[in-house]
């Protein structure tokens, strides 16, 4: 009697993702070997996280910007866009410092947030409190909802 063993790949999504994860690890290992250091892909780590909400009169953009001062930010509004830019600086507290973990990124950021409607750019206000930037963006009069009265006989 002859017994054959077949290597049957995992069926379903889990098997496919495991294969992709293994491929990613292999590629990182090859980059590390070629470059002589750990390969780290570029990420959007310095971008502030932003929530955009609205009510009947305004849009509100709230961005997390811990450690930044108001004078380090540039904010502008045009048409249907809000533009936030600045630079996050993180000091290493000394020249001979070795990082064991580095998750906070430093660098310049530039976010362009598309707004759902037209705005009144002359009345935009911004406040930075406890590391949270709140930008109040008034809607243009044409973009505000209008109450329409229904006439009856």
PDB file of C-alpha atoms in Angstrom:
ATOM      1  CA  UNK A   1       0.000   0.000   0.000  1.00  0.00           C
ATOM      2  CA  UNK A   2       1.308   3.401  -1.010  1.00  0.00           C
ATOM      3  CA  UNK A   3       0.529   6.364   1.189  1.00  0.00           C
ATOM      4  CA  UNK A   4       0.895   9.839  -0.192  1.00  0.00           C
ATOM      5  CA  UNK A   5       0.785  12.982   1.855  1.00  0.00           C
ATOM      6  CA  UNK A   6      -0.511  16.123   0.260  1.00  0.00           C
ATOM      7  CA  UNK A   7       0.147  19.560   1.583  1.00  0.00           C
ATOM      8  CA  UNK A   8      -3.331  21.067   1.278  1.00  0.00           C
ATOM      9  CA  UNK A   9      -3.397  24.849   1.658  1.00  0.00           C
ATOM     10  CA  UNK A  10      -5.794  26.390   4.131  1.00  0.00           C
ATOM     11  CA  UNK A  11      -9.152  27.126   2.592  1.00  0.00           C
ATOM     12  CA  UNK A  12     -10.897  30.465   2.999  1.00  0.00           C
ATOM     13  CA  UNK A  13      -9.938  34.021   3.813  1.00  0.00           C
ATOM     14  CA  UNK A  14      -7.800  33.179   6.818  1.00  0.00           C
ATOM     15  CA  UNK A  15      -5.389  31.126   4.743  1.00  0.00           C
ATOM     16  CA  UNK A  16      -5.034  33.886   2.175  1.00  0.00           C
ATOM     17  CA  UNK A  17      -4.274  36.504   4.817  1.00  0.00           C
ATOM     18  CA  UNK A  18      -1.747  34.231   6.510  1.00  0.00           C
ATOM     19  CA  UNK A  19       0.022  33.838   3.165  1.00  0.00           C
ATOM     20  CA  UNK A  20       0.081  37.622   2.662  1.00  0.00           C
ATOM     21  CA  UNK A  21       1.424  38.166   6.182  1.00  0.00           C
ATOM     22  CA  UNK A  22       4.193  35.641   5.550  1.00  0.00           C
ATOM     23  CA  UNK A  23       5.033  37.399   2.278  1.00  0.00           C
ATOM     24  CA  UNK A  24       5.230  40.740   4.130  1.00  0.00           C
ATOM     25  CA  UNK A  25       7.591  39.261   6.744  1.00  0.00           C
ATOM     26  CA  UNK A  26       9.787  37.768   4.026  1.00  0.00           C
ATOM     27  CA  UNK A  27      10.003  41.098   2.197  1.00  0.00           C
ATOM     28  CA  UNK A  28      10.911  42.978   5.395  1.00  0.00           C
ATOM     29  CA  UNK A  29      13.613  40.414   6.124  1.00  0.00           C
ATOM     30  CA  UNK A  30      15.078  40.873   2.635  1.00  0.00           C
ATOM     31  CA  UNK A  31      15.036  44.673   2.938  1.00  0.00           C
ATOM     32  CA  UNK A  32      16.728  44.397   6.316  1.00  0.00           C
ATOM     33  CA  UNK A  33      19.443  42.216   4.804  1.00  0.00           C
ATOM     34  CA  UNK A  34      20.004  44.541   1.818  1.00  0.00           C
ATOM     35  CA  UNK A  35      19.818  47.842   3.704  1.00  0.00           C
ATOM     36  CA  UNK A  36      21.553  46.637   6.848  1.00  0.00           C
ATOM     37  CA  UNK A  37      18.788  47.977   9.062  1.00  0.00           C
ATOM     38  CA  UNK A  38      15.163  47.380   9.817  1.00  0.00           C
ATOM     39  CA  UNK A  39      12.927  48.472   6.975  1.00  0.00           C
ATOM     40  CA  UNK A  40      10.081  50.720   8.103  1.00  0.00           C
ATOM     41  CA  UNK A  41       7.502  51.784   5.539  1.00  0.00           C
ATOM     42  CA  UNK A  42       6.481  55.426   5.370  1.00  0.00           C
ATOM     43  CA  UNK A  43       3.345  56.101   7.371  1.00  0.00           C
ATOM     44  CA  UNK A  44       1.092  59.035   7.975  1.00  0.00           C
ATOM     45  CA  UNK A  45       2.234  59.174  11.598  1.00  0.00           C
ATOM     46  CA  UNK A  46       2.553  62.940  11.889  1.00  0.00           C
ATOM     47  CA  UNK A  47      -0.896  63.657  10.501  1.00  0.00           C
ATOM     48  CA  UNK A  48      -3.335  64.842  13.143  1.00  0.00           C
ATOM     49  CA  UNK A  49      -6.479  62.782  13.617  1.00  0.00           C
ATOM     50  CA  UNK A  50      -9.533  64.820  12.608  1.00  0.00           C
ATOM     51  CA  UNK A  51     -13.278  64.599  13.224  1.00  0.00           C
ATOM     52  CA  UNK A  52     -15.600  66.672  11.044  1.00  0.00           C
ATOM     53  CA  UNK A  53     -19.160  67.344  12.228  1.00  0.00           C
ATOM     54  CA  UNK A  54     -21.894  69.819  11.358  1.00  0.00           C
ATOM     55  CA  UNK A  55     -25.087  71.396  12.582  1.00  0.00           C
ATOM     56  CA  UNK A  56     -27.489  73.658  10.662  1.00  0.00           C
ATOM     57  CA  UNK A  57     -25.167  76.699  10.830  1.00  0.00           C
ATOM     58  CA  UNK A  58     -21.575  75.423  11.066  1.00  0.00           C
ATOM     59  CA  UNK A  59     -19.067  72.699  10.321  1.00  0.00           C
ATOM     60  CA  UNK A  60     -16.706  71.760  13.148  1.00  0.00           C
ATOM     61  CA  UNK A  61     -13.262  70.266  12.582  1.00  0.00           C
ATOM     62  CA  UNK A  62     -11.545  68.875  15.674  1.00  0.00           C
ATOM     63  CA  UNK A  63      -7.922  67.754  15.414  1.00  0.00           C
ATOM     64  CA  UNK A  64      -5.670  66.112  17.993  1.00  0.00           C
ATOM     65  CA  UNK A  65      -2.439  68.122  18.189  1.00  0.00           C
ATOM     66  CA  UNK A  66      -0.767  67.348  21.538  1.00  0.00           C
ATOM     67  CA  UNK A  67       2.356  69.353  22.265  1.00  0.00           C
ATOM     68  CA  UNK A  68       1.796  71.975  19.556  1.00  0.00           C
ATOM     69  CA  UNK A  69       1.316  75.652  20.267  1.00  0.00           C
ATOM     70  CA  UNK A  70      -1.169  77.881  18.445  1.00  0.00           C
ATOM     71  CA  UNK A  71       1.605  79.884  16.757  1.00  0.00           C
ATOM     72  CA  UNK A  72       3.037  76.665  15.228  1.00  0.00           C
ATOM     73  CA  UNK A  73      -0.141  76.036  13.204  1.00  0.00           C
ATOM     74  CA  UNK A  74      -1.220  77.422   9.842  1.00  0.00           C
ATOM     75  CA  UNK A  75      -4.943  77.305   9.112  1.00  0.00           C
ATOM     76  CA  UNK A  76      -6.658  78.532   5.968  1.00  0.00           C
ATOM     77  CA  UNK A  77     -10.086  78.096   4.405  1.00  0.00           C
ATOM     78  CA  UNK A  78     -11.080  78.490   0.788  1.00  0.00           C
ATOM     79  CA  UNK A  79     -14.177  77.474  -1.168  1.00  0.00           C
ATOM     80  CA  UNK A  80     -15.020  74.045   0.258  1.00  0.00           C
ATOM     81  CA  UNK A  81     -11.633  73.217   1.825  1.00  0.00           C
ATOM     82  CA  UNK A  82     -10.004  73.621   5.207  1.00  0.00           C
ATOM     83  CA  UNK A  83      -6.211  73.406   5.216  1.00  0.00           C
ATOM     84  CA  UNK A  84      -4.235  72.590   8.383  1.00  0.00           C
ATOM     85  CA  UNK A  85      -0.455  72.567   8.353  1.00  0.00           C
ATOM     86  CA  UNK A  86       2.377  72.715  10.827  1.00  0.00           C
ATOM     87  CA  UNK A  87       5.287  70.759  12.199  1.00  0.00           C
ATOM     88  CA  UNK A  88       5.508  68.384  15.141  1.00  0.00           C
ATOM     89  CA  UNK A  89       8.913  68.441  16.838  1.00  0.00           C
ATOM     90  CA  UNK A  90       9.888  65.755  19.327  1.00  0.00           C
ATOM     91  CA  UNK A  91      13.163  66.225  21.187  1.00  0.00           C
ATOM     92  CA  UNK A  92      15.245  63.192  22.144  1.00  0.00           C
ATOM     93  CA  UNK A  93      16.419  64.819  25.399  1.00  0.00           C
ATOM     94  CA  UNK A  94      20.121  64.397  24.674  1.00  0.00           C
ATOM     95  CA  UNK A  95      22.565  63.539  21.907  1.00  0.00           C
ATOM     96  CA  UNK A  96      23.489  60.018  23.019  1.00  0.00           C
ATOM     97  CA  UNK A  97      19.935  58.681  23.339  1.00  0.00           C
ATOM     98  CA  UNK A  98      19.041  55.244  21.991  1.00  0.00           C
ATOM     99  CA  UNK A  99      15.382  54.590  21.304  1.00  0.00           C
ATOM    100  CA  UNK A 100      13.900  51.287  22.447  1.00  0.00           C
ATOM    101  CA  UNK A 101      10.527  52.152  20.960  1.00  0.00           C
ATOM    102  CA  UNK A 102       9.582  55.052  18.726  1.00  0.00           C
ATOM    103  CA  UNK A 103       5.905  55.356  17.886  1.00  0.00           C
ATOM    104  CA  UNK A 104       5.453  59.129  17.943  1.00  0.00           C
ATOM    105  CA  UNK A 105       6.522  60.655  14.655  1.00  0.00           C
ATOM    106  CA  UNK A 106       7.981  64.084  14.118  1.00  0.00           C
ATOM    107  CA  UNK A 107       7.781  66.116  10.954  1.00  0.00           C
ATOM    108  CA  UNK A 108       5.677  68.423   8.862  1.00  0.00           C
ATOM    109  CA  UNK A 109       2.025  67.791   8.155  1.00  0.00           C
ATOM    110  CA  UNK A 110      -0.428  69.277   5.705  1.00  0.00           C
ATOM    111  CA  UNK A 111      -4.077  68.203   5.773  1.00  0.00           C
ATOM    112  CA  UNK A 112      -6.660  69.340   3.266  1.00  0.00           C
ATOM    113  CA  UNK A 113     -10.161  68.557   4.494  1.00  0.00           C
ATOM    114  CA  UNK A 114     -12.893  68.682   1.868  1.00  0.00           C
ATOM    115  CA  UNK A 115     -16.097  70.120   3.316  1.00  0.00           C
ATOM    116  CA  UNK A 116     -19.537  68.997   2.106  1.00  0.00           C
ATOM    117  CA  UNK A 117     -20.752  72.514   1.285  1.00  0.00           C
ATOM    118  CA  UNK A 118     -19.728  76.123   0.688  1.00  0.00           C
ATOM    119  CA  UNK A 119     -18.411  78.098   3.652  1.00  0.00           C
ATOM    120  CA  UNK A 120     -18.068  81.695   4.784  1.00  0.00           C
ATOM    121  CA  UNK A 121     -14.252  81.823   4.927  1.00  0.00           C
ATOM    122  CA  UNK A 122     -14.188  85.302   6.518  1.00  0.00           C
ATOM    123  CA  UNK A 123     -15.870  84.062   9.716  1.00  0.00           C
ATOM    124  CA  UNK A 124     -13.813  80.904  10.422  1.00  0.00           C
ATOM    125  CA  UNK A 125     -12.566  80.714  14.014  1.00  0.00           C
ATOM    126  CA  UNK A 126     -10.060  78.354  15.658  1.00  0.00           C
ATOM    127  CA  UNK A 127      -9.156  77.545  19.265  1.00  0.00           C
ATOM    128  CA  UNK A 128      -6.487  75.208  20.670  1.00  0.00           C
ATOM    129  CA  UNK A 129      -7.381  73.865  24.133  1.00  0.00           C
ATOM    130  CA  UNK A 130      -5.605  70.949  25.857  1.00  0.00           C
ATOM    131  CA  UNK A 131      -4.068  69.699  22.605  1.00  0.00           C
ATOM    132  CA  UNK A 132      -7.363  69.675  20.684  1.00  0.00           C
ATOM    133  CA  UNK A 133      -7.801  72.176  17.881  1.00  0.00           C
ATOM    134  CA  UNK A 134     -11.428  73.139  17.229  1.00  0.00           C
ATOM    135  CA  UNK A 135     -12.134  75.024  14.018  1.00  0.00           C
ATOM    136  CA  UNK A 136     -15.625  76.490  13.671  1.00  0.00           C
ATOM    137  CA  UNK A 137     -16.484  76.958  10.006  1.00  0.00           C
ATOM    138  CA  UNK A 138     -19.719  78.853   9.290  1.00  0.00           C
ATOM    139  CA  UNK A 139     -21.728  77.629   6.335  1.00  0.00           C
ATOM    140  CA  UNK A 140     -22.401  80.045   3.481  1.00  0.00           C
ATOM    141  CA  UNK A 141     -25.945  81.406   3.504  1.00  0.00           C
ATOM    142  CA  UNK A 142     -26.692  79.572   0.260  1.00  0.00           C
ATOM    143  CA  UNK A 143     -25.633  76.266   1.861  1.00  0.00           C
ATOM    144  CA  UNK A 144     -27.824  76.611   4.953  1.00  0.00           C
ATOM    145  CA  UNK A 145     -31.135  74.782   4.906  1.00  0.00           C
ATOM    146  CA  UNK A 146     -34.142  77.031   4.341  1.00  0.00           C
ATOM    147  CA  UNK A 147     -37.448  76.490   6.069  1.00  0.00           C
ATOM    148  CA  UNK A 148     -40.263  76.575   3.543  1.00  0.00           C
ATOM    149  CA  UNK A 149     -43.799  77.315   4.649  1.00  0.00           C
ATOM    150  CA  UNK A 150     -46.580  75.333   3.100  1.00  0.00           C
ATOM    151  CA  UNK A 151     -49.614  77.425   2.191  1.00  0.00           C
ATOM    152  CA  UNK A 152     -53.093  76.073   2.565  1.00  0.00           C
ATOM    153  CA  UNK A 153     -56.438  77.273   1.213  1.00  0.00           C
TER     154      UNK A 153
END
